[in-house]
Amino acid sequence: MEQPRKRAKPGRNPAPAGRTSRPRQAEVARLAGVSQATVSLVLSERVDGKAATISEETRKRVLDAARSLGYVPDPAARRLAAARNNLLGVFSFTATFPTDVQHSYYPFLVGVEQEAAARGYDLVLFTGSSRGGAGAAGPDALSRVRLADGCLFLGRHVPRAELKRLVADGFPVVHLGRREELEGLAWVGADYVSASRDVVAHLAALGHRRIVLVREDDDAPASADRQQGFLSGLAAAGTAAGPDAVLRCADPEREMTAERVRALVADGVTAFVAEETDTGAAWRGLSTAVRDAGLACPADVSLGLLGSPPADLAAEPVPMGFDIPRHRLGAAAVRLLSALVAGEEAREPLVPCEFRTGETAGPV
């Protein structure tokens, strides 16, 4: 005998066939072709009745997408979203929280604090003494940031799965630094591509044609941007990038030896540039190797740094390169995060870096 079909409960849409997990706002946003902030605004308007400055066409697209996916708001997430307490989190993926004024991240935090105060927010700093420690991995590593209304993240390497989960849940998140590889993650960043291209253009104007980039051996977006700018600078100068144009080093302070630098110079290399990272290893390794090789800078070889020098090398000649507007980036991150917390659509443009003439580059 044919069994009677179960009827769907009124007011709810059945999930698509074969689906076992709850649809998320990020999926609704993709299907509707809008941002996740727009989805959040439309759905929260449907719940609390507040008017939103969104066109009727966009609203209908979002609601149709939500219905087709069987989206049902998470009541726990809704309660958290309603409990605004004017707190913004800051989470650093470093071994310890960068409170030392010499740390390269410290100026970011100054900009964050000043902009947050101007907007009426207090900060919650998630430090290495917290459960799990800063930079910890695992499914619960970032769960404590939900104590705040939204959170800023900064660090060269991040746990992608945990950040992706926060974004999918609709929790306001902003990363300080480009992170386009994580779909839906809002970020603010510096224009490292243009700045690195300008450094190469300066060396080319001094007559340099064989230039080598020294970088760490990973796929951090900041490193990729600097390399892209370096290579486009070579192309603009009419210089072909040879097989040794980019040296990726797992440990630059060990791999960049005096012998290696001498061999490259003997082969025609007249200038080197290094990327800046939070470790400072590329610049430290390169500058030490040049000094140990007995080469005078800039008389024998020119040097450039794609960023600012490590604090422990501040007494040395100022390298040619560019300065990262860390204070402005921190403020931009807070502006973007506060907009997301308010359910508004927002985007911050790339912040330009400032070229630095320095004392380490001269004519061939």
Tab-separated table of C-alpha atoms in Angstrom:
chain	number	residue	atom	x	y	z
A	1	MET	CA	0.000	0.000	0.000
A	2	GLU	CA	1.306	3.448	-0.891
A	3	GLN	CA	2.452	5.365	2.177
A	4	PRO	CA	1.025	8.872	2.677
A	5	ARG	CA	3.510	11.665	1.991
A	6	LYS	CA	4.676	13.828	4.847
A	7	ARG	CA	3.663	17.432	4.533
A	8	ALA	CA	6.177	20.218	5.103
A	9	LYS	CA	5.546	22.332	8.151
A	10	PRO	CA	3.932	25.639	7.239
A	11	GLY	CA	6.276	28.612	7.056
A	12	ARG	CA	9.368	26.525	6.306
A	13	ASN	CA	11.002	25.495	3.046
A	14	PRO	CA	12.368	21.979	2.700
A	15	ALA	CA	16.107	21.731	2.160
A	16	PRO	CA	17.218	20.734	-1.349
A	17	ALA	CA	17.265	16.987	-1.967
A	18	GLY	CA	20.438	15.247	-0.836
A	19	ARG	CA	21.491	18.057	1.474
A	20	THR	CA	22.436	17.179	5.056
A	21	SER	CA	23.712	20.526	6.421
A	22	ARG	CA	22.017	23.848	7.122
A	23	PRO	CA	22.344	26.323	4.212
A	24	ARG	CA	24.437	29.351	5.136
A	25	GLN	CA	24.155	33.032	4.298
A	26	ALA	CA	27.264	32.803	2.114
A	27	GLU	CA	25.433	30.351	-0.177
A	28	VAL	CA	22.398	32.624	-0.363
A	29	ALA	CA	24.716	35.517	-1.314
A	30	ARG	CA	26.361	33.490	-4.099
A	31	LEU	CA	23.034	32.364	-5.543
A	32	ALA	CA	21.562	35.874	-5.412
A	33	GLY	CA	24.733	37.485	-6.776
A	34	VAL	CA	25.058	39.954	-3.881
A	35	SER	CA	27.348	40.437	-0.905
A	36	GLN	CA	26.841	38.590	2.360
A	37	ALA	CA	26.266	41.925	4.090
A	38	THR	CA	23.280	42.535	1.785
A	39	VAL	CA	21.847	39.095	2.584
A	40	SER	CA	22.220	39.743	6.303
A	41	LEU	CA	20.504	43.118	5.975
A	42	VAL	CA	17.570	41.747	3.955
A	43	LEU	CA	16.996	38.754	6.220
A	44	SER	CA	17.314	40.769	9.431
A	45	GLU	CA	14.794	43.268	8.016
A	46	ARG	CA	12.375	40.393	7.444
A	47	VAL	CA	12.793	39.378	11.092
A	48	ASP	CA	12.784	42.699	12.948
A	49	GLY	CA	10.871	44.889	10.503
A	50	LYS	CA	13.522	47.616	10.263
A	51	ALA	CA	13.675	49.415	6.924
A	52	ALA	CA	16.810	48.979	4.815
A	53	THR	CA	18.107	51.000	1.867
A	54	ILE	CA	18.001	48.071	-0.556
A	55	SER	CA	16.130	48.016	-3.863
A	56	GLU	CA	13.030	45.877	-4.181
A	57	GLU	CA	14.658	43.905	-7.010
A	58	THR	CA	17.675	43.010	-4.845
A	59	ARG	CA	15.453	42.154	-1.873
A	60	LYS	CA	13.369	39.802	-4.031
A	61	ARG	CA	16.509	38.119	-5.412
A	62	VAL	CA	17.806	37.468	-1.906
A	63	LEU	CA	14.494	36.124	-0.602
A	64	ASP	CA	14.035	33.897	-3.674
A	65	ALA	CA	17.555	32.494	-3.204
A	66	ALA	CA	16.900	31.862	0.486
A	67	ARG	CA	13.664	30.029	-0.300
A	68	SER	CA	15.221	27.889	-3.022
A	69	LEU	CA	18.020	26.801	-0.671
A	70	GLY	CA	15.680	26.185	2.238
A	71	TYR	CA	17.578	28.759	4.322
A	72	VAL	CA	16.396	29.095	7.924
A	73	PRO	CA	18.136	31.665	10.182
A	74	ASP	CA	20.141	30.185	13.026
A	75	PRO	CA	18.369	31.388	16.185
A	76	ALA	CA	21.574	31.239	18.228
A	77	ALA	CA	23.416	33.368	15.666
A	78	ARG	CA	20.473	35.785	15.604
A	79	ARG	CA	20.603	36.196	19.370
A	80	LEU	CA	24.332	36.893	19.195
A	81	ALA	CA	23.809	39.413	16.398
A	82	ALA	CA	21.154	41.238	18.411
A	83	ALA	CA	23.341	41.452	21.514
A	84	ARG	CA	25.566	44.298	20.333
A	85	ASN	CA	27.945	45.433	23.043
A	86	ASN	CA	30.262	47.797	21.124
A	87	LEU	CA	33.224	45.433	21.340
A	88	LEU	CA	35.570	44.707	18.430
A	89	GLY	CA	37.985	41.792	18.634
A	90	VAL	CA	41.603	41.747	17.415
A	91	PHE	CA	43.172	38.333	16.849
A	92	SER	CA	46.833	37.951	15.861
A	93	PHE	CA	48.145	34.744	14.286
A	94	THR	CA	51.522	35.108	15.969
A	95	ALA	CA	53.174	33.235	18.839
A	96	THR	CA	52.531	36.173	21.167
A	97	PHE	CA	50.366	39.256	20.769
A	98	PRO	CA	52.457	42.055	19.114
A	99	THR	CA	52.389	44.638	21.912
A	100	ASP	CA	56.123	45.446	21.673
A	101	VAL	CA	56.492	48.873	20.019
A	102	GLN	CA	59.340	47.426	17.896
A	103	HIS	CA	57.090	44.726	16.425
A	104	SER	CA	56.106	45.335	12.793
A	105	TYR	CA	52.425	44.808	13.673
A	106	TYR	CA	52.386	47.398	16.461
A	107	PRO	CA	51.579	50.424	14.221
A	108	PHE	CA	48.578	48.494	12.873
A	109	LEU	CA	47.261	48.237	16.437
A	110	VAL	CA	47.737	51.967	17.057
A	111	GLY	CA	45.571	52.752	14.022
A	112	VAL	CA	43.018	50.152	15.126
A	113	GLU	CA	42.782	51.546	18.663
A	114	GLN	CA	42.462	55.182	17.606
A	115	GLU	CA	39.779	54.525	14.984
A	116	ALA	CA	37.855	52.196	17.303
A	117	ALA	CA	37.846	54.828	20.058
A	118	ALA	CA	36.658	57.483	17.607
A	119	ARG	CA	33.722	55.226	16.669
A	120	GLY	CA	32.769	54.375	20.228
A	121	TYR	CA	34.097	50.805	20.312
A	122	ASP	CA	36.203	49.086	22.927
A	123	LEU	CA	38.709	46.406	21.906
A	124	VAL	CA	39.062	42.797	23.016
A	125	LEU	CA	42.606	41.529	22.371
A	126	PHE	CA	42.822	37.767	21.907
A	127	THR	CA	46.329	36.999	23.113
A	128	GLY	CA	48.702	34.065	23.441
A	129	SER	CA	47.573	33.558	27.036
A	130	SER	CA	44.024	32.735	25.889
A	131	ARG	CA	42.917	29.112	25.736
A	132	GLY	CA	44.628	27.537	22.743
A	133	GLY	CA	47.037	30.440	22.314
A	134	ALA	CA	47.278	32.930	19.471
A	135	GLY	CA	47.635	31.158	16.175
A	136	ALA	CA	46.279	27.894	17.569
A	137	ALA	CA	44.664	25.464	15.147
A	138	GLY	CA	41.666	23.217	15.579
A	139	PRO	CA	37.890	23.598	15.228
A	140	ASP	CA	37.494	25.706	18.406
A	141	ALA	CA	40.558	27.922	17.992
A	142	LEU	CA	38.587	31.003	16.921
A	143	SER	CA	35.278	30.368	18.671
A	144	ARG	CA	36.053	32.820	21.477
A	145	VAL	CA	36.108	35.795	19.080
A	146	ARG	CA	32.287	35.604	18.992
A	147	LEU	CA	32.347	37.372	22.354
A	148	ALA	CA	32.820	40.552	20.309
A	149	ASP	CA	30.486	42.104	17.709
A	150	GLY	CA	33.083	41.414	15.015
A	151	CYS	CA	36.801	40.684	14.767
A	152	LEU	CA	39.931	41.868	12.972
A	153	PHE	CA	42.566	39.276	12.111
A	154	LEU	CA	46.185	39.916	11.259
A	155	GLY	CA	48.989	37.528	10.441
A	156	ARG	CA	50.913	36.053	7.546
A	157	HIS	CA	49.452	32.546	7.934
A	158	VAL	CA	45.871	31.872	9.022
A	159	PRO	CA	43.757	28.748	9.720
A	160	ARG	CA	41.585	28.912	6.616
A	161	ALA	CA	38.901	26.423	7.655
A	162	GLU	CA	38.106	28.271	10.893
A	163	LEU	CA	37.994	31.685	9.221
A	164	LYS	CA	35.814	30.297	6.441
A	165	ARG	CA	33.377	28.951	9.055
A	166	LEU	CA	33.088	32.365	10.718
A	167	VAL	CA	32.399	34.022	7.358
A	168	ALA	CA	29.822	31.397	6.389
A	169	ASP	CA	28.021	31.938	9.703
A	170	GLY	CA	27.669	35.628	8.928
A	171	PHE	CA	29.985	36.751	11.747
A	172	PRO	CA	31.598	40.115	10.833
A	173	VAL	CA	35.256	39.455	10.006
A	174	VAL	CA	37.975	41.618	8.437
A	175	HIS	CA	41.527	40.520	7.688
A	176	LEU	CA	44.356	43.044	7.748
A	177	GLY	CA	46.085	42.181	4.485
A	178	ARG	CA	44.856	40.751	1.186
A	179	ARG	CA	43.155	37.330	1.489
A	180	GLU	CA	41.249	36.875	-1.774
A	181	GLU	CA	41.759	33.117	-1.622
A	182	LEU	CA	39.079	32.912	1.111
A	183	GLU	CA	35.754	33.589	-0.619
A	184	GLY	CA	33.588	36.108	1.194
A	185	LEU	CA	36.306	37.271	3.622
A	186	ALA	CA	36.506	41.073	3.815
A	187	TRP	CA	40.015	42.536	3.924
A	188	VAL	CA	42.003	45.745	3.704
A	189	GLY	CA	45.441	45.871	2.150
A	190	ALA	CA	48.365	47.947	0.938
A	191	ASP	CA	49.208	48.272	-2.752
A	192	TYR	CA	52.364	46.155	-2.657
A	193	VAL	CA	52.236	45.510	-6.414
A	194	SER	CA	52.599	49.171	-7.420
A	195	ALA	CA	55.107	49.893	-4.643
A	196	SER	CA	57.352	46.965	-5.636
A	197	ARG	CA	57.131	47.986	-9.293
A	198	ASP	CA	58.314	51.500	-8.339
A	199	VAL	CA	61.357	50.072	-6.523
A	200	VAL	CA	62.403	48.161	-9.655
A	201	ALA	CA	61.760	51.247	-11.809
A	202	HIS	CA	64.096	53.265	-9.565
A	203	LEU	CA	66.860	50.667	-9.926
A	204	ALA	CA	66.311	50.481	-13.689
A	205	ALA	CA	66.617	54.277	-13.922
A	206	LEU	CA	70.030	53.929	-12.224
A	207	GLY	CA	71.109	51.546	-14.973
A	208	HIS	CA	70.525	48.163	-13.283
A	209	ARG	CA	69.389	45.343	-15.578
A	210	ARG	CA	70.201	42.199	-13.592
A	211	ILE	CA	68.125	42.431	-10.413
A	212	VAL	CA	67.302	39.554	-8.038
A	213	LEU	CA	64.425	39.285	-5.551
A	214	VAL	CA	65.030	37.385	-2.298
A	215	ARG	CA	61.832	36.146	-0.609
A	216	GLU	CA	60.621	33.506	1.810
A	217	ASP	CA	59.429	30.187	0.412
A	218	ASP	CA	55.695	30.280	1.037
A	219	ASP	CA	52.517	31.422	-0.701
A	220	ALA	CA	51.490	34.302	1.567
A	221	PRO	CA	49.453	36.840	-0.483
A	222	ALA	CA	51.747	39.716	0.578
A	223	SER	CA	54.744	37.832	-0.857
A	224	ALA	CA	52.853	37.030	-4.062
A	225	ASP	CA	51.917	40.713	-4.497
A	226	ARG	CA	55.508	41.854	-4.036
A	227	GLN	CA	56.774	39.281	-6.528
A	228	GLN	CA	54.111	40.303	-9.049
A	229	GLY	CA	55.157	43.945	-8.759
A	230	PHE	CA	58.844	43.009	-9.017
A	231	LEU	CA	58.335	40.982	-12.204
A	232	SER	CA	56.085	43.598	-13.819
A	233	GLY	CA	58.745	46.197	-12.989
A	234	LEU	CA	61.364	44.127	-14.811
A	235	ALA	CA	59.045	43.772	-17.803
A	236	ALA	CA	58.355	47.529	-17.884
A	237	ALA	CA	62.115	48.164	-17.876
A	238	GLY	CA	62.565	45.796	-20.809
A	239	THR	CA	64.500	43.305	-18.704
A	240	ALA	CA	63.827	39.605	-19.053
A	241	ALA	CA	63.405	37.721	-15.775
A	242	GLY	CA	66.013	34.960	-15.814
A	243	PRO	CA	65.805	31.688	-13.863
A	244	ASP	CA	67.558	33.279	-10.875
A	245	ALA	CA	65.467	36.475	-10.831
A	246	VAL	CA	63.464	35.231	-7.829
A	247	LEU	CA	65.188	33.299	-5.028
A	248	ARG	CA	62.688	31.565	-2.724
A	249	CYS	CA	64.404	30.594	0.510
A	250	ALA	CA	62.979	28.412	3.262
A	251	ASP	CA	65.556	29.947	5.604
A	252	PRO	CA	67.040	33.105	4.029
A	253	GLU	CA	69.485	33.693	6.877
A	254	ARG	CA	71.102	30.324	6.169
A	255	GLU	CA	70.637	30.100	2.404
A	256	MET	CA	71.809	33.616	1.474
A	257	THR	CA	75.533	33.086	1.984
A	258	ALA	CA	78.479	35.268	1.023
A	259	GLU	CA	79.503	32.648	-1.559
A	260	ARG	CA	76.075	32.702	-3.184
A	261	VAL	CA	76.040	36.502	-3.408
A	262	ARG	CA	79.576	36.597	-4.881
A	263	ALA	CA	78.583	34.038	-7.524
A	264	LEU	CA	75.510	36.049	-8.541
A	265	VAL	CA	77.488	39.294	-8.743
A	266	ALA	CA	80.176	37.551	-10.812
A	267	ASP	CA	77.385	36.423	-13.146
A	268	GLY	CA	76.286	40.015	-13.738
A	269	VAL	CA	73.770	40.767	-10.976
A	270	THR	CA	74.141	44.402	-9.871
A	271	ALA	CA	71.163	44.818	-7.514
A	272	PHE	CA	69.161	42.782	-5.018
A	273	VAL	CA	65.800	43.463	-3.392
A	274	ALA	CA	64.298	41.591	-0.441
A	275	GLU	CA	60.725	41.342	0.773
A	276	GLU	CA	59.733	42.503	4.235
A	277	THR	CA	57.987	39.961	6.467
A	278	ASP	CA	57.187	39.839	10.164
A	279	THR	CA	60.389	37.802	10.639
A	280	GLY	CA	62.674	40.169	8.688
A	281	ALA	CA	64.612	37.076	7.598
A	282	ALA	CA	64.946	37.903	3.883
A	283	TRP	CA	66.476	41.353	4.420
A	284	ARG	CA	68.611	40.222	7.338
A	285	GLY	CA	69.973	37.265	5.357
A	286	LEU	CA	70.647	39.335	2.235
A	287	SER	CA	72.320	42.307	3.933
A	288	THR	CA	74.485	40.035	6.090
A	289	ALA	CA	75.591	37.988	3.061
A	290	VAL	CA	76.531	41.140	1.115
A	291	ARG	CA	78.573	42.426	4.055
A	292	ASP	CA	80.280	39.041	4.588
A	293	ALA	CA	81.110	38.947	0.866
A	294	GLY	CA	83.117	42.149	1.306
A	295	LEU	CA	80.919	44.105	-1.105
A	296	ALA	CA	80.339	47.818	-0.558
A	297	CYS	CA	76.780	49.110	-0.866
A	298	PRO	CA	75.924	50.889	-3.110
A	299	ALA	CA	79.391	51.136	-4.729
A	300	ASP	CA	79.650	47.416	-5.615
A	301	VAL	CA	76.012	46.342	-5.426
A	302	SER	CA	72.693	48.123	-4.824
A	303	LEU	CA	70.064	46.893	-2.374
A	304	GLY	CA	66.351	47.550	-1.987
A	305	LEU	CA	63.767	46.472	0.569
A	306	LEU	CA	60.088	45.960	-0.243
A	307	GLY	CA	58.937	47.357	3.086
A	308	SER	CA	60.614	48.695	6.232
A	309	PRO	CA	63.795	47.277	7.829
A	310	PRO	CA	63.633	45.114	10.983
A	311	ALA	CA	63.885	47.130	14.202
A	312	ASP	CA	67.198	45.481	15.176
A	313	LEU	CA	68.804	46.783	11.964
A	314	ALA	CA	67.578	50.365	12.332
A	315	ALA	CA	71.128	51.655	12.978
A	316	GLU	CA	72.339	50.483	9.546
A	317	PRO	CA	72.060	52.623	6.376
A	318	VAL	CA	68.409	53.196	5.487
A	319	PRO	CA	67.527	50.860	2.605
A	320	MET	CA	65.913	52.124	-0.567
A	321	GLY	CA	62.355	50.804	-0.815
A	322	PHE	CA	58.931	51.783	0.494
A	323	ASP	CA	57.125	52.302	3.785
A	324	ILE	CA	53.881	50.474	4.594
A	325	PRO	CA	51.102	52.775	5.903
A	326	ARG	CA	50.346	50.508	8.854
A	327	HIS	CA	48.536	53.126	10.923
A	328	ARG	CA	46.190	53.954	8.018
A	329	LEU	CA	45.589	50.271	7.306
A	330	GLY	CA	44.566	49.643	10.915
A	331	ALA	CA	42.098	52.529	10.792
A	332	ALA	CA	40.689	51.327	7.451
A	333	ALA	CA	40.170	47.842	8.898
A	334	VAL	CA	38.093	49.263	11.767
A	335	ARG	CA	35.988	51.360	9.371
A	336	LEU	CA	35.238	48.288	7.283
A	337	LEU	CA	34.497	46.083	10.283
A	338	SER	CA	32.167	48.636	11.884
A	339	ALA	CA	30.242	48.821	8.601
A	340	LEU	CA	29.877	45.031	8.502
A	341	VAL	CA	28.724	44.981	12.125
A	342	ALA	CA	26.043	47.534	11.193
A	343	GLY	CA	24.963	45.340	8.252
A	344	GLU	CA	26.142	47.838	5.648
A	345	GLU	CA	27.874	47.162	2.351
A	346	ALA	CA	31.347	48.689	2.336
A	347	ARG	CA	34.739	48.359	0.724
A	348	GLU	CA	38.069	50.024	1.459
A	349	PRO	CA	40.438	50.813	-1.454
A	350	LEU	CA	44.029	49.626	-1.454
A	351	VAL	CA	46.223	51.981	0.557
A	352	PRO	CA	49.268	53.269	-1.394
A	353	CYS	CA	52.752	52.836	0.052
A	354	GLU	CA	55.294	55.670	0.191
A	355	PHE	CA	58.529	55.328	-1.794
A	356	ARG	CA	61.735	55.690	0.245
A	357	THR	CA	64.961	56.817	-1.501
A	358	GLY	CA	67.219	55.469	1.258
A	359	GLU	CA	70.982	55.100	1.062
A	360	THR	CA	71.570	51.662	-0.467
A	361	ALA	CA	70.955	52.206	-4.182
A	362	GLY	CA	73.233	53.916	-6.664
A	363	PRO	CA	74.232	53.839	-10.358
A	364	VAL	CA	75.759	50.686	-11.809
